[in-house]
CSV table of C-alpha atoms in Angstrom, one decimal:
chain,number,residue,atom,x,y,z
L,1,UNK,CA,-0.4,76.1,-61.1
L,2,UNK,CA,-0.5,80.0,-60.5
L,3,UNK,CA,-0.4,82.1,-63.4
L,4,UNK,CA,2.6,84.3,-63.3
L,5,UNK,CA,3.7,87.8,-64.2
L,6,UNK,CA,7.0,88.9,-65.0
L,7,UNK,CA,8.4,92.6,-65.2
L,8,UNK,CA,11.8,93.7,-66.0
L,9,UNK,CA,13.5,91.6,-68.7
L,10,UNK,CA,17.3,92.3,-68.3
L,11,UNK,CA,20.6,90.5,-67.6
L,12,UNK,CA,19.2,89.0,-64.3
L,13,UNK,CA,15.4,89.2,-65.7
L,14,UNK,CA,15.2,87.3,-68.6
L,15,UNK,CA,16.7,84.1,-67.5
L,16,UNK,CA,14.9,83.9,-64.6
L,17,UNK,CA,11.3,84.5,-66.6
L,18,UNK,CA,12.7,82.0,-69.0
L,19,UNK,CA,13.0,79.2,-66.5
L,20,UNK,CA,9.7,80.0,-65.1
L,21,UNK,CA,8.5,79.0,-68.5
L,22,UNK,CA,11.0,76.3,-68.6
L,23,UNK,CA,8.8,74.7,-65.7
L,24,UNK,CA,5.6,75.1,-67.5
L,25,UNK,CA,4.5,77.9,-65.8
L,26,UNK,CA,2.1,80.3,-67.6
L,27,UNK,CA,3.7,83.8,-68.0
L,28,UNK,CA,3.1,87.3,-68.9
L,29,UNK,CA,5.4,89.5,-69.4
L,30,UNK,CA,6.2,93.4,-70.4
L,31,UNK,CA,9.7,95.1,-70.6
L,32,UNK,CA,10.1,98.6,-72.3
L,33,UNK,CA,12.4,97.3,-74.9
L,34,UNK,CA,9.6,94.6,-75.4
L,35,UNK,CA,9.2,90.9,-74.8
L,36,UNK,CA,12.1,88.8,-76.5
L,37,UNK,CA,11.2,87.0,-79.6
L,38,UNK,CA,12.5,83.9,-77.5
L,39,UNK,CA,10.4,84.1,-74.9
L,40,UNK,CA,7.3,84.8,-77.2
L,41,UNK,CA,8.2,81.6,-79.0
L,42,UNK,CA,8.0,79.3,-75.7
L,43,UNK,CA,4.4,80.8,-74.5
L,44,UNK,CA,5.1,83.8,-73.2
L,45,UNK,CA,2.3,86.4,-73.3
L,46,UNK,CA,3.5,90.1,-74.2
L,47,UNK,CA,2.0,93.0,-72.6
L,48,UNK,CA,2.3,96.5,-73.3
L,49,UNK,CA,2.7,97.5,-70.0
L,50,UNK,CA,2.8,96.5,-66.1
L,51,UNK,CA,-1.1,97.2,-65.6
L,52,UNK,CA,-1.4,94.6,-68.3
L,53,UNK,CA,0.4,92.1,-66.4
L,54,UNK,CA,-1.4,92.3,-63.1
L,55,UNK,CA,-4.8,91.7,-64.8
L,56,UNK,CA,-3.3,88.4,-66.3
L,57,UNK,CA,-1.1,86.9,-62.7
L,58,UNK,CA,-1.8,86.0,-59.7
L,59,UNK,CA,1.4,86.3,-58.9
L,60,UNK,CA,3.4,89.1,-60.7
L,61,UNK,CA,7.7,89.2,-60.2
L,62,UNK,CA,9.1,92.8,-60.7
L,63,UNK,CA,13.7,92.6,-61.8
L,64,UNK,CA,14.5,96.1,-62.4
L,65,UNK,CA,17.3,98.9,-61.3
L,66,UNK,CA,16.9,100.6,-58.7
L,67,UNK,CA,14.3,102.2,-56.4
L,68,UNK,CA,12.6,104.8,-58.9
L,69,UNK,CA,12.3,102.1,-61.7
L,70,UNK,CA,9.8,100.0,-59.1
L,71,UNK,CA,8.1,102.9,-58.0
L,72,UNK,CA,7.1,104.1,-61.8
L,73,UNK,CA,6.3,99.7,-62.3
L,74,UNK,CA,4.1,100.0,-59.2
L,75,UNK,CA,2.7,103.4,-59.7
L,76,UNK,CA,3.1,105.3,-62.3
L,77,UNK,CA,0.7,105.5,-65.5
L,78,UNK,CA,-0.5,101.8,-66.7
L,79,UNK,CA,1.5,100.5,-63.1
L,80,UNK,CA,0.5,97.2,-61.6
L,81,UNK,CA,-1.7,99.2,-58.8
L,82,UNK,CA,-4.1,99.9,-61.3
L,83,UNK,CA,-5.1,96.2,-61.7
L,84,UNK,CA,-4.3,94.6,-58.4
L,85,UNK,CA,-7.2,92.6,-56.8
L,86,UNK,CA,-7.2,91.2,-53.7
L,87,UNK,CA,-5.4,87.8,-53.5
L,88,UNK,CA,-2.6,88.3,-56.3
L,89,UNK,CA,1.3,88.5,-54.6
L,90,UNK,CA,3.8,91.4,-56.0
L,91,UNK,CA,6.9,90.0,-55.5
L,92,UNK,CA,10.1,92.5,-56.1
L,93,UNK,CA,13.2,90.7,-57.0
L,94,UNK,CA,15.2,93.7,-57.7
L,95,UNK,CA,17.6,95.4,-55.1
L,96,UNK,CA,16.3,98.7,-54.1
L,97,UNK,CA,15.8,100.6,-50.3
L,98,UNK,CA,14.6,98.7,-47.3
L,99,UNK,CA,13.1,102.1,-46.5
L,100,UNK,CA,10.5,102.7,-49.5
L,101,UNK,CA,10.7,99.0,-49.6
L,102,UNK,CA,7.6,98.7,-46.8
L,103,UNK,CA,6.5,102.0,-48.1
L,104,UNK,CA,6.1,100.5,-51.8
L,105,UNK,CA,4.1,97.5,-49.3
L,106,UNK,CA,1.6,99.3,-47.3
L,107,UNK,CA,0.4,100.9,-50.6
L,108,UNK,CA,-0.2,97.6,-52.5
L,109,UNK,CA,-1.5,95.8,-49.2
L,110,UNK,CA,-3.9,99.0,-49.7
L,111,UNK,CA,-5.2,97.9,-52.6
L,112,UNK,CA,-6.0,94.1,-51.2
L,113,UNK,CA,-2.9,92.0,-52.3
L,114,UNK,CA,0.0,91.0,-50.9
L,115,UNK,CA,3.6,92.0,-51.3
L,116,UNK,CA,7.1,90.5,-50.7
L,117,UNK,CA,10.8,91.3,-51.2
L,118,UNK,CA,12.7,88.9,-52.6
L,119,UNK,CA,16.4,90.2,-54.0
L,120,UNK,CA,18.9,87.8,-55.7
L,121,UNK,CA,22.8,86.8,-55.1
L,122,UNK,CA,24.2,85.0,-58.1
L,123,UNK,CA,24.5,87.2,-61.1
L,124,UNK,CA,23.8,86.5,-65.1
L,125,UNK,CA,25.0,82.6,-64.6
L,126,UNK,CA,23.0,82.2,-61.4
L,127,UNK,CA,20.2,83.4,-63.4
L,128,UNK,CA,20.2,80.8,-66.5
L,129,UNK,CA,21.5,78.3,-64.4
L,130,UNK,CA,18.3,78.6,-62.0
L,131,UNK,CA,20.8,78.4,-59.1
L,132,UNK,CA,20.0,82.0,-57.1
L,133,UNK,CA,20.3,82.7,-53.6
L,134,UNK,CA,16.7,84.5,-52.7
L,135,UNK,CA,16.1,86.2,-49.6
L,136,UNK,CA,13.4,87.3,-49.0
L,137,UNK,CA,11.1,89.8,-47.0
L,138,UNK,CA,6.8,88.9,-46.1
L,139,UNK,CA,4.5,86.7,-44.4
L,140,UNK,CA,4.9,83.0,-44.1
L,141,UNK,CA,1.8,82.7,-45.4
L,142,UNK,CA,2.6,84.8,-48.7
L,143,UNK,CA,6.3,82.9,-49.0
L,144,UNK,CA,4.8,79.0,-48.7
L,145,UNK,CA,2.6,79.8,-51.7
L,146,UNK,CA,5.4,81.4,-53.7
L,147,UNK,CA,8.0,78.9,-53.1
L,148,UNK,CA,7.5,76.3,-56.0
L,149,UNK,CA,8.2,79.6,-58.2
L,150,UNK,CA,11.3,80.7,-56.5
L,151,UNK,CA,12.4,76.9,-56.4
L,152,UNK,CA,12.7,76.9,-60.4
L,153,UNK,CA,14.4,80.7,-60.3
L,154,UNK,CA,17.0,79.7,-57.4
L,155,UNK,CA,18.3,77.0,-54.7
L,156,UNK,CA,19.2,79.0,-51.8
L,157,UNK,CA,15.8,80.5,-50.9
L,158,UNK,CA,15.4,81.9,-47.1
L,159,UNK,CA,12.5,84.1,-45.7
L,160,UNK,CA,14.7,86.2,-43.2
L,161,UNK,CA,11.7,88.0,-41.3
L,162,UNK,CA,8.8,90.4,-43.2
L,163,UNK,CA,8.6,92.9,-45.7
L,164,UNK,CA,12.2,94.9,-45.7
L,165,UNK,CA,14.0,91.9,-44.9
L,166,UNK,CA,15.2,90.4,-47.7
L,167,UNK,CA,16.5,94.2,-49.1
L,168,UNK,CA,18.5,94.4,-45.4
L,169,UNK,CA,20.1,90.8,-46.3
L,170,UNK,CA,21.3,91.9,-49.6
L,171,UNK,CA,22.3,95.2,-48.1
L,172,UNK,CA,24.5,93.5,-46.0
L,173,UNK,CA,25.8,90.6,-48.9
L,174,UNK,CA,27.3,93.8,-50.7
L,175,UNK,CA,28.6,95.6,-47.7
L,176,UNK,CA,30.6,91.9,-47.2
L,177,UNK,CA,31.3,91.4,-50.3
L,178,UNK,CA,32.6,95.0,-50.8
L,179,UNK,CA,35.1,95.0,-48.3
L,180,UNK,CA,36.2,91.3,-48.8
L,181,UNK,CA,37.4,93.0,-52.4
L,182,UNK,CA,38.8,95.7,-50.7
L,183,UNK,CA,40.6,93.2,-48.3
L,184,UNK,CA,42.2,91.0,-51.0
L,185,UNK,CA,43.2,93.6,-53.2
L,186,UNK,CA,45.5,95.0,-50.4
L,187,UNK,CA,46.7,91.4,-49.5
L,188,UNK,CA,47.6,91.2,-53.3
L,189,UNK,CA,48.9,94.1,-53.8
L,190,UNK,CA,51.5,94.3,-50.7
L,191,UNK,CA,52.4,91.3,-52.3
L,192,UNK,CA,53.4,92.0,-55.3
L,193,UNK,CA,54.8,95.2,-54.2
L,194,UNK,CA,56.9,93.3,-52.4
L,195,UNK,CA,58.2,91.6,-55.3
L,196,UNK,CA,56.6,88.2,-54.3
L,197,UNK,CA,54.1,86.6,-57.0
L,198,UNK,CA,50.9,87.5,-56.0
L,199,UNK,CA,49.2,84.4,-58.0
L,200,UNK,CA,51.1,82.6,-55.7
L,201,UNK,CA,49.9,83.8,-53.0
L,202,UNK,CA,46.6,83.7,-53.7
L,203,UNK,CA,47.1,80.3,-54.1
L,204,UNK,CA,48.7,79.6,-50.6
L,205,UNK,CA,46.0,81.4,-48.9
L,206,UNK,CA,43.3,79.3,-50.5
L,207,UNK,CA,44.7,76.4,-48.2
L,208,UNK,CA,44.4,78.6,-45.2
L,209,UNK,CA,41.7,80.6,-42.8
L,210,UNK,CA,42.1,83.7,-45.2
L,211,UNK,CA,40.2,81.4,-48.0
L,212,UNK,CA,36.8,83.0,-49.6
L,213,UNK,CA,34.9,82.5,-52.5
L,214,UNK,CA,36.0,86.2,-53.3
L,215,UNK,CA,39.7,85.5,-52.9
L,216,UNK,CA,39.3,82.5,-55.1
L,217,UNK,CA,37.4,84.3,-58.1
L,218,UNK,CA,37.8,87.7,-57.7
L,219,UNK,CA,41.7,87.5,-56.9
L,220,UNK,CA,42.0,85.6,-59.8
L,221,UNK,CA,40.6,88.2,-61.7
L,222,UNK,CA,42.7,90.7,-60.2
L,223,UNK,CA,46.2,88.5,-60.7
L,224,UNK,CA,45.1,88.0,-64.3
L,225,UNK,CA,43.9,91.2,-65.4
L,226,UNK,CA,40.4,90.1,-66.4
L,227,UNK,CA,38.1,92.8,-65.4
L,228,UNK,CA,35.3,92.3,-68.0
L,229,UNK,CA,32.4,92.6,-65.8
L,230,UNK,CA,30.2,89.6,-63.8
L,231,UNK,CA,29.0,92.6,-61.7
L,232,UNK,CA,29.6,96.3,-62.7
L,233,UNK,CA,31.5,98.7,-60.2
L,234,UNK,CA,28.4,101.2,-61.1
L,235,UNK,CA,25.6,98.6,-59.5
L,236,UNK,CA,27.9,98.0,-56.4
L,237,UNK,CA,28.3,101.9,-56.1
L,238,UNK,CA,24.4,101.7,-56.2
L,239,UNK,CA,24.0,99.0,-53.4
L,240,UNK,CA,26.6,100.7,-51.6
L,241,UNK,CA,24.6,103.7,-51.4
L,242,UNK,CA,21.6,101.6,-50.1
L,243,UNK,CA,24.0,100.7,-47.6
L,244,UNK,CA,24.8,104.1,-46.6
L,245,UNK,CA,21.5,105.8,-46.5
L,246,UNK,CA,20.1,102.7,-44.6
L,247,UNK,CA,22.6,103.1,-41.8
L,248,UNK,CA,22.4,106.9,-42.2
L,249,UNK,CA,19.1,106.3,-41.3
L,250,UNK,CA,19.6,104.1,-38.4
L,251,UNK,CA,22.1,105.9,-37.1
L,252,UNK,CA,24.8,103.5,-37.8
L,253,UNK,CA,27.8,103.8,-38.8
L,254,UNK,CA,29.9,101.8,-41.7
L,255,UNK,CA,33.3,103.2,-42.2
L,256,UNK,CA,34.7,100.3,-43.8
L,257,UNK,CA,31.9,100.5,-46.5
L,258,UNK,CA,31.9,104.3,-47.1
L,259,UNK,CA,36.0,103.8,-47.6
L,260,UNK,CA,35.0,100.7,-50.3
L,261,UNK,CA,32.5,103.4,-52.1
L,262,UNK,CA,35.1,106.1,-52.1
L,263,UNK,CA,37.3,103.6,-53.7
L,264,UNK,CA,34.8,102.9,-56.2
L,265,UNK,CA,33.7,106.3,-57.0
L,266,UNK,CA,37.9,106.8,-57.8
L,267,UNK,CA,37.7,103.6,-60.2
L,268,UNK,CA,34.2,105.1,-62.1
L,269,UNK,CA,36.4,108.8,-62.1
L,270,UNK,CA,39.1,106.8,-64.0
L,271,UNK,CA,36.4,105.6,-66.4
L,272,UNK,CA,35.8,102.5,-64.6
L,273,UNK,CA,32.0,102.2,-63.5
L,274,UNK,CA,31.5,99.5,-66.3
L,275,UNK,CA,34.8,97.4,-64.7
L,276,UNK,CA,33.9,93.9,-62.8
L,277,UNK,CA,34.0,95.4,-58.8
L,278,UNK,CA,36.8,93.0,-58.9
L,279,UNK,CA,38.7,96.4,-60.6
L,280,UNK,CA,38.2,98.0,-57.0
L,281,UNK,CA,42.0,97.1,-56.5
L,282,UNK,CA,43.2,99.8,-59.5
L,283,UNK,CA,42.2,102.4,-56.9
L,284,UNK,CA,44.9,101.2,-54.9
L,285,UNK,CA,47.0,100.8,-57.4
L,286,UNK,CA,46.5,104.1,-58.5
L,287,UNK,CA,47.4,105.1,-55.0
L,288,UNK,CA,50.1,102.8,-54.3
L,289,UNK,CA,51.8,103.8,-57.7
L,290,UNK,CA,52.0,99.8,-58.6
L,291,UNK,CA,49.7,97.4,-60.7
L,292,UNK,CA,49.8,93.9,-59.5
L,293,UNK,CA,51.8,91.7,-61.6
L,294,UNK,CA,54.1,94.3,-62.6
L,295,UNK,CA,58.1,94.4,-61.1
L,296,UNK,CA,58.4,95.9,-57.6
L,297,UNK,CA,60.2,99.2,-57.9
């Protein structure tokens, strides 16, 4: 089996090195806080940095923020570039820009290896439970000898075309998933404003065409009150923005997603950007003057 790397040891991060591990795969890995003592116990190599890693994988997964956080892993002081040989795979799991996406590719395919996208759908329990949707961006080649890994991080795993692909698929699960939130939080909210229960409802429509995943979970969430996060309004905002400049790009437009963003930026102005995106709907509350659950004036 392939030696593996593993940088970025967060929510999403950790888990997923973990079940690497879990399926006997031998891992290095380096974080800035530093390798959990629980990962250490199971076999896990620590490194002091990402250049560490690379000289110890043939393989090496990178779970971190946003765009500038892979850059600074790739190429910055002790990056992975500094060790990469010809023949190892870098294999980004976080969810940055399609754009510096292929840049980020062309410099490591510079340096003799291989690189593929590969972002996630799923969140924290996705992550433990080994259950993620993967889509990924790269050759065929690259992706058939990669596949047992993501098979023991995730169970929906799809190459959708080469490098840049799999960052456009997630782009466009968040601009979805955005404005189905944005959808069923009006629904809700006419509802209840119009004195009818809005649990109810939610209900009802479950039976019917209007039925989601979203309406099911995150209507729940907004009928209940429970807006501890699964996925924090801020990281939405920051896929959002992906969105945006993406299109902006293109020369596309996406008015339905740069109204969901505006909405978000009002929840994170109201001390939000730590709410569940669920909380999208207390925007239009705010604007509608009415909370959901509360008696129709």
């Amino acid at each position: 089996m392939q030696k593996a790397g593993f940088i970025g040891l967060g929510i999403m991060g950790k888990p997923m090195a973990a079940n690497l591990r879990k399926n006997g795969v031998e891992l290095a890995a380096f974080t800035r806080s530093g390798v959990p003592d629980e990962l250490t116990k199971e076999g896990v190599v620590a490194c002091d940095s990402p250049a560490a890693v690379a000289s110890q994988a043939d393989v090496i997964f990178i779970m971190v923020p946003d765009t500038p956080d892979v850059e600074r892993v790739l190429f910055g002081e002790n990056g992975v570039a500094e060790n990469l040989r010809a023949g190892q795979i870098v294999v980004d799991m976080s969810s940055i820009s399609p754009m510096a996406t292929r840049d980020f590719a062309a410099r490591v395919r510079e340096r003799g290896a291989e690189y593929m996208d590969a972002p996630v759908s799923g969140g924290e329990v996705g992550a433990k439970a080994g259950s993620l949707t993967i889509m990924v961006g790269g050759s065929q080649a690259s992706f058939d000898t990669v596949k047992p890994l993501f098979d023991m991080m995730g169970k929906n795993i799809s190459l959708i075309g080469e490098v840049g692909a799999g960052q456009v698929c997630k782009v466009a699960n968040q601009v979805i998933v955005a404005a189905t939130i944005e959808a069923v939080g009006e629904a809700l909210l006419l509802a209840s404003k119009a004195g009818v229960d809005a649990e109810k409802v939610r209900t009802a429509l479950m039976g019917g065409f209007a039925s989601s995943r979203i309406l099911e979970v995150h209507g729940e969430r907004m009928t209940k009150r429970t807006f501890n996060p699964g996925f924090r309004i801020e990281l939405h905002q920051k896929d959002l923005n992906l969105a945006l400049a993406t299109a902006q790009a293109l020369g596309v437009s996406l008015p339905n997603t740069a109204t969901c963003q505006q909405l978000f930026n009002a929840c994170s102005a109201n001390g939000g950007k730590a709410w569940d995106h669920s909380a999208m709907v207390r925007a239009l509350e705010i604007m509608a003057n009415h909370e959901i659950g509360q008696e129709a004036k």
